[in-house]
JSON list of C-alpha atoms in Angstrom, two decimals:
[
{"chain": "A", "resi": 1, "resn": "MET", "atom": "CA", "xyz": [32.84, 9.80, -11.97]},
{"chain": "A", "resi": 2, "resn": "PRO", "atom": "CA", "xyz": [31.44, 6.58, -10.46]},
{"chain": "A", "resi": 3, "resn": "ARG", "atom": "CA", "xyz": [28.03, 6.86, -8.84]},
{"chain": "A", "resi": 4, "resn": "GLY", "atom": "CA", "xyz": [29.36, 5.77, -5.45]},
{"chain": "A", "resi": 5, "resn": "LEU", "atom": "CA", "xyz": [31.79, 8.67, -5.30]},
{"chain": "A", "resi": 6, "resn": "ALA", "atom": "CA", "xyz": [29.41, 11.32, -6.59]},
{"chain": "A", "resi": 7, "resn": "HIS", "atom": "CA", "xyz": [26.52, 10.64, -4.15]},
{"chain": "A", "resi": 8, "resn": "PRO", "atom": "CA", "xyz": [27.57, 8.48, -1.21]},
{"chain": "A", "resi": 9, "resn": "ASP", "atom": "CA", "xyz": [24.20, 8.97, 0.51]},
{"chain": "A", "resi": 10, "resn": "GLU", "atom": "CA", "xyz": [22.50, 7.04, -2.31]},
{"chain": "A", "resi": 11, "resn": "ASP", "atom": "CA", "xyz": [24.53, 3.96, -1.38]},
{"chain": "A", "resi": 12, "resn": "ILE", "atom": "CA", "xyz": [24.07, 4.34, 2.38]},
{"chain": "A", "resi": 13, "resn": "TYR", "atom": "CA", "xyz": [20.37, 5.17, 2.65]},
{"chain": "A", "resi": 14, "resn": "VAL", "atom": "CA", "xyz": [18.91, 2.28, 0.67]},
{"chain": "A", "resi": 15, "resn": "ARG", "atom": "CA", "xyz": [15.31, 1.28, 1.34]},
{"chain": "A", "resi": 16, "resn": "PRO", "atom": "CA", "xyz": [15.36, -2.25, 2.81]},
{"chain": "A", "resi": 17, "resn": "SER", "atom": "CA", "xyz": [13.28, -5.11, 1.49]},
{"chain": "A", "resi": 18, "resn": "ALA", "atom": "CA", "xyz": [10.11, -5.95, 3.36]},
{"chain": "A", "resi": 19, "resn": "LYS", "atom": "CA", "xyz": [11.28, -9.49, 4.10]},
{"chain": "A", "resi": 20, "resn": "LEU", "atom": "CA", "xyz": [14.53, -8.24, 5.62]},
{"chain": "A", "resi": 21, "resn": "VAL", "atom": "CA", "xyz": [12.74, -5.76, 7.87]},
{"chain": "A", "resi": 22, "resn": "ALA", "atom": "CA", "xyz": [10.32, -8.47, 9.03]},
{"chain": "A", "resi": 23, "resn": "ARG", "atom": "CA", "xyz": [13.14, -10.91, 9.75]},
{"chain": "A", "resi": 24, "resn": "VAL", "atom": "CA", "xyz": [15.19, -8.37, 11.75]},
{"chain": "A", "resi": 25, "resn": "TRP", "atom": "CA", "xyz": [12.07, -7.18, 13.62]},
{"chain": "A", "resi": 26, "resn": "ASP", "atom": "CA", "xyz": [11.09, -10.72, 14.58]},
{"chain": "A", "resi": 27, "resn": "ASP", "atom": "CA", "xyz": [14.61, -11.88, 15.47]},
{"chain": "A", "resi": 28, "resn": "CYS", "atom": "CA", "xyz": [16.08, -8.77, 17.12]},
{"chain": "A", "resi": 29, "resn": "GLY", "atom": "CA", "xyz": [13.15, -6.55, 18.00]},
{"chain": "A", "resi": 30, "resn": "GLU", "atom": "CA", "xyz": [11.70, -3.18, 17.14]},
{"chain": "A", "resi": 31, "resn": "HIS", "atom": "CA", "xyz": [14.62, -1.18, 18.51]},
{"chain": "A", "resi": 32, "resn": "ALA", "atom": "CA", "xyz": [17.11, -2.96, 16.26]},
{"chain": "A", "resi": 33, "resn": "VAL", "atom": "CA", "xyz": [15.01, -2.13, 13.22]},
{"chain": "A", "resi": 34, "resn": "LEU", "atom": "CA", "xyz": [14.60, 1.51, 14.25]},
{"chain": "A", "resi": 35, "resn": "GLU", "atom": "CA", "xyz": [18.34, 1.80, 14.86]},
{"chain": "A", "resi": 36, "resn": "ARG", "atom": "CA", "xyz": [19.37, 0.06, 11.63]},
{"chain": "A", "resi": 37, "resn": "TRP", "atom": "CA", "xyz": [17.09, 2.07, 9.33]},
{"chain": "A", "resi": 38, "resn": "PHE", "atom": "CA", "xyz": [16.94, 5.28, 11.35]},
{"chain": "A", "resi": 39, "resn": "TRP", "atom": "CA", "xyz": [16.14, 7.48, 8.35]},
{"chain": "A", "resi": 40, "resn": "LEU", "atom": "CA", "xyz": [12.81, 5.72, 7.82]},
{"chain": "A", "resi": 41, "resn": "GLY", "atom": "CA", "xyz": [9.90, 6.43, 10.13]},
{"chain": "A", "resi": 42, "resn": "LYS", "atom": "CA", "xyz": [8.57, 3.94, 12.65]},
{"chain": "A", "resi": 43, "resn": "TRP", "atom": "CA", "xyz": [5.26, 3.52, 10.80]},
{"chain": "A", "resi": 44, "resn": "THR", "atom": "CA", "xyz": [7.02, 2.93, 7.48]},
{"chain": "A", "resi": 45, "resn": "LEU", "atom": "CA", "xyz": [9.14, 0.22, 9.08]},
{"chain": "A", "resi": 46, "resn": "GLN", "atom": "CA", "xyz": [6.10, -1.36, 10.72]},
{"chain": "A", "resi": 47, "resn": "ARG", "atom": "CA", "xyz": [4.30, -1.45, 7.37]},
{"chain": "A", "resi": 48, "resn": "LEU", "atom": "CA", "xyz": [7.36, -3.01, 5.73]},
{"chain": "A", "resi": 49, "resn": "ALA", "atom": "CA", "xyz": [7.51, -5.65, 8.48]},
{"chain": "A", "resi": 50, "resn": "VAL", "atom": "CA", "xyz": [3.84, -6.52, 7.98]},
{"chain": "A", "resi": 51, "resn": "GLU", "atom": "CA", "xyz": [4.35, -6.76, 4.21]},
{"chain": "A", "resi": 52, "resn": "GLY", "atom": "CA", "xyz": [7.44, -8.90, 4.72]},
{"chain": "A", "resi": 53, "resn": "ARG", "atom": "CA", "xyz": [5.61, -11.32, 6.98]},
{"chain": "A", "resi": 54, "resn": "ALA", "atom": "CA", "xyz": [2.79, -11.56, 4.42]},
{"chain": "A", "resi": 55, "resn": "GLU", "atom": "CA", "xyz": [5.33, -12.27, 1.65]},
{"chain": "A", "resi": 56, "resn": "ALA", "atom": "CA", "xyz": [6.94, -14.97, 3.79]},
{"chain": "A", "resi": 57, "resn": "ARG", "atom": "CA", "xyz": [3.56, -16.60, 4.49]},
{"chain": "A", "resi": 58, "resn": "LYS", "atom": "CA", "xyz": [2.72, -16.50, 0.80]},
{"chain": "A", "resi": 59, "resn": "ALA", "atom": "CA", "xyz": [6.08, -18.05, -0.12]},
{"chain": "A", "resi": 60, "resn": "MET", "atom": "CA", "xyz": [5.44, -20.90, 2.33]},
{"chain": "A", "resi": 61, "resn": "GLY", "atom": "CA", "xyz": [1.99, -21.45, 0.85]},
{"chain": "A", "resi": 62, "resn": "ALA", "atom": "CA", "xyz": [0.13, -20.43, 4.00]},
{"chain": "A", "resi": 63, "resn": "ALA", "atom": "CA", "xyz": [-3.19, -18.64, 3.79]},
{"chain": "A", "resi": 64, "resn": "PRO", "atom": "CA", "xyz": [-3.04, -14.86, 4.25]},
{"chain": "A", "resi": 65, "resn": "ILE", "atom": "CA", "xyz": [-4.08, -13.55, 7.65]},
{"chain": "A", "resi": 66, "resn": "ARG", "atom": "CA", "xyz": [-7.30, -11.58, 7.53]},
{"chain": "A", "resi": 67, "resn": "GLY", "atom": "CA", "xyz": [-8.15, -9.01, 10.17]},
{"chain": "A", "resi": 68, "resn": "TYR", "atom": "CA", "xyz": [-10.99, -9.96, 12.47]},
{"chain": "A", "resi": 69, "resn": "HIS", "atom": "CA", "xyz": [-12.77, -6.65, 11.89]},
{"chain": "A", "resi": 70, "resn": "ARG", "atom": "CA", "xyz": [-13.27, -7.12, 8.16]},
{"chain": "A", "resi": 71, "resn": "SER", "atom": "CA", "xyz": [-16.77, -6.43, 6.92]},
{"chain": "A", "resi": 72, "resn": "THR", "atom": "CA", "xyz": [-16.32, -8.43, 3.71]},
{"chain": "A", "resi": 73, "resn": "THR", "atom": "CA", "xyz": [-15.85, -12.09, 2.94]},
{"chain": "A", "resi": 74, "resn": "PRO", "atom": "CA", "xyz": [-13.12, -13.42, 0.65]},
{"chain": "A", "resi": 75, "resn": "GLU", "atom": "CA", "xyz": [-15.81, -14.10, -1.95]},
{"chain": "A", "resi": 76, "resn": "GLN", "atom": "CA", "xyz": [-16.96, -10.47, -1.88]},
{"chain": "A", "resi": 77, "resn": "GLU", "atom": "CA", "xyz": [-13.39, -9.27, -2.26]},
{"chain": "A", "resi": 78, "resn": "ALA", "atom": "CA", "xyz": [-12.87, -11.61, -5.22]},
{"chain": "A", "resi": 79, "resn": "GLN", "atom": "CA", "xyz": [-16.06, -10.18, -6.75]},
{"chain": "A", "resi": 80, "resn": "ALA", "atom": "CA", "xyz": [-14.70, -6.67, -6.20]},
{"chain": "A", "resi": 81, "resn": "VAL", "atom": "CA", "xyz": [-11.43, -7.50, -7.98]},
{"chain": "A", "resi": 82, "resn": "ALA", "atom": "CA", "xyz": [-13.35, -9.04, -10.87]},
{"chain": "A", "resi": 83, "resn": "ALA", "atom": "CA", "xyz": [-15.64, -5.99, -11.04]},
{"chain": "A", "resi": 84, "resn": "VAL", "atom": "CA", "xyz": [-12.69, -3.60, -11.21]},
{"chain": "A", "resi": 85, "resn": "LEU", "atom": "CA", "xyz": [-11.12, -5.61, -14.01]},
{"chain": "A", "resi": 86, "resn": "ARG", "atom": "CA", "xyz": [-14.44, -5.78, -15.86]},
{"chain": "A", "resi": 87, "resn": "LEU", "atom": "CA", "xyz": [-15.57, -2.16, -15.34]},
{"chain": "A", "resi": 88, "resn": "GLY", "atom": "CA", "xyz": [-12.16, -0.50, -15.50]},
{"chain": "A", "resi": 89, "resn": "THR", "atom": "CA", "xyz": [-12.37, 1.77, -12.44]},
{"chain": "A", "resi": 90, "resn": "ILE", "atom": "CA", "xyz": [-12.55, 1.33, -8.69]},
{"chain": "A", "resi": 91, "resn": "ASP", "atom": "CA", "xyz": [-15.37, 3.89, -8.44]},
{"chain": "A", "resi": 92, "resn": "ALA", "atom": "CA", "xyz": [-17.54, 1.93, -10.88]},
{"chain": "A", "resi": 93, "resn": "ALA", "atom": "CA", "xyz": [-16.92, -1.29, -8.97]},
{"chain": "A", "resi": 94, "resn": "CYS", "atom": "CA", "xyz": [-17.80, 0.43, -5.68]},
{"chain": "A", "resi": 95, "resn": "ALA", "atom": "CA", "xyz": [-21.06, 1.71, -7.14]},
{"chain": "A", "resi": 96, "resn": "ALA", "atom": "CA", "xyz": [-21.93, -1.69, -8.61]},
{"chain": "A", "resi": 97, "resn": "LEU", "atom": "CA", "xyz": [-21.17, -3.69, -5.46]},
{"chain": "A", "resi": 98, "resn": "GLY", "atom": "CA", "xyz": [-21.98, -1.16, -2.74]},
{"chain": "A", "resi": 99, "resn": "LEU", "atom": "CA", "xyz": [-18.53, -1.44, -1.18]},
{"chain": "A", "resi": 100, "resn": "HIS", "atom": "CA", "xyz": [-16.31, 1.35, 0.11]},
{"chain": "A", "resi": 101, "resn": "TYR", "atom": "CA", "xyz": [-13.41, 2.60, -2.04]},
{"chain": "A", "resi": 102, "resn": "THR", "atom": "CA", "xyz": [-10.71, 1.59, 0.45]},
{"chain": "A", "resi": 103, "resn": "THR", "atom": "CA", "xyz": [-12.18, -1.90, 0.79]},
{"chain": "A", "resi": 104, "resn": "VAL", "atom": "CA", "xyz": [-11.96, -2.46, -2.95]},
{"chain": "A", "resi": 105, "resn": "ARG", "atom": "CA", "xyz": [-8.49, -0.91, -3.11]},
{"chain": "A", "resi": 106, "resn": "ARG", "atom": "CA", "xyz": [-7.25, -3.20, -0.31]},
{"chain": "A", "resi": 107, "resn": "ALA", "atom": "CA", "xyz": [-8.73, -6.24, -2.07]},
{"chain": "A", "resi": 108, "resn": "LEU", "atom": "CA", "xyz": [-6.83, -5.27, -5.24]},
{"chain": "A", "resi": 109, "resn": "THR", "atom": "CA", "xyz": [-3.58, -4.85, -3.35]},
{"chain": "A", "resi": 110, "resn": "GLU", "atom": "CA", "xyz": [-3.93, -8.17, -1.56]},
{"chain": "A", "resi": 111, "resn": "ALA", "atom": "CA", "xyz": [-4.80, -9.93, -4.82]},
{"chain": "A", "resi": 112, "resn": "GLY", "atom": "CA", "xyz": [-1.66, -8.50, -6.42]},
{"chain": "A", "resi": 113, "resn": "VAL", "atom": "CA", "xyz": [-3.61, -6.58, -9.04]},
{"chain": "A", "resi": 114, "resn": "GLN", "atom": "CA", "xyz": [-2.32, -3.16, -10.04]},
{"chain": "A", "resi": 115, "resn": "PRO", "atom": "CA", "xyz": [-5.11, -0.60, -9.47]},
{"chain": "A", "resi": 116, "resn": "PRO", "atom": "CA", "xyz": [-6.21, 1.09, -12.69]},
{"chain": "A", "resi": 117, "resn": "ARG", "atom": "CA", "xyz": [-4.83, 4.54, -13.33]},
{"chain": "A", "resi": 118, "resn": "VAL", "atom": "CA", "xyz": [-7.14, 7.47, -12.68]},
{"chain": "A", "resi": 119, "resn": "ASP", "atom": "CA", "xyz": [-7.84, 9.88, -15.52]},
{"chain": "A", "resi": 120, "resn": "ARG", "atom": "CA", "xyz": [-6.69, 13.11, -13.83]},
{"chain": "A", "resi": 121, "resn": "ARG", "atom": "CA", "xyz": [-8.37, 15.28, -16.45]},
{"chain": "A", "resi": 122, "resn": "ALA", "atom": "CA", "xyz": [-11.76, 13.69, -15.79]},
{"chain": "A", "resi": 123, "resn": "VAL", "atom": "CA", "xyz": [-11.29, 14.18, -12.04]},
{"chain": "A", "resi": 124, "resn": "ALA", "atom": "CA", "xyz": [-10.38, 17.84, -12.55]},
{"chain": "A", "resi": 125, "resn": "LEU", "atom": "CA", "xyz": [-13.43, 18.42, -14.76]},
{"chain": "A", "resi": 126, "resn": "ARG", "atom": "CA", "xyz": [-15.72, 16.77, -12.19]},
{"chain": "A", "resi": 127, "resn": "SER", "atom": "CA", "xyz": [-14.30, 18.79, -9.30]},
{"chain": "A", "resi": 128, "resn": "ALA", "atom": "CA", "xyz": [-14.64, 22.02, -11.30]},
{"chain": "A", "resi": 129, "resn": "ALA", "atom": "CA", "xyz": [-18.28, 21.17, -12.04]},
{"chain": "A", "resi": 130, "resn": "THR", "atom": "CA", "xyz": [-18.85, 20.46, -8.35]},
{"chain": "A", "resi": 131, "resn": "ARG", "atom": "CA", "xyz": [-17.32, 23.79, -7.36]},
{"chain": "A", "resi": 132, "resn": "ARG", "atom": "CA", "xyz": [-19.51, 25.63, -9.87]},
{"chain": "A", "resi": 133, "resn": "ALA", "atom": "CA", "xyz": [-22.62, 23.85, -8.60]},
{"chain": "A", "resi": 134, "resn": "ARG", "atom": "CA", "xyz": [-21.81, 24.70, -4.99]},
{"chain": "A", "resi": 135, "resn": "ARG", "atom": "CA", "xyz": [-21.19, 28.34, -5.86]},
{"chain": "A", "resi": 136, "resn": "ALA", "atom": "CA", "xyz": [-24.51, 28.50, -7.69]},
{"chain": "A", "resi": 137, "resn": "ALA", "atom": "CA", "xyz": [-26.44, 26.97, -4.77]}
]
């Protein structure tokens, strides 16, 4: 049986591209976006619109817009990305540079670098050791 006939919802409720959401939001307004993709939340659509505008600026060759409340400079963020690539983990880069985890993670995302995968076993062992230490105290 063709996929379209077996699960029609899969063809109807398709996640839109970020550029499309941004274009519709800017041309027609927020209500048009919320009505068109009603199954997605408002905050998801807003995030997609922001990402779409950033992609459009990047495609035109314009500099990315930085928030005015940033505590880091572009040079510090470039150092953070380099530290993550060199050290292998975001935590190690945070400790080496004295930056917050989310700051380094955002710098990676904006640079287009895939964040390194976290070893879940190591995290579980650390959290178990922390629990044991807290129980003992």
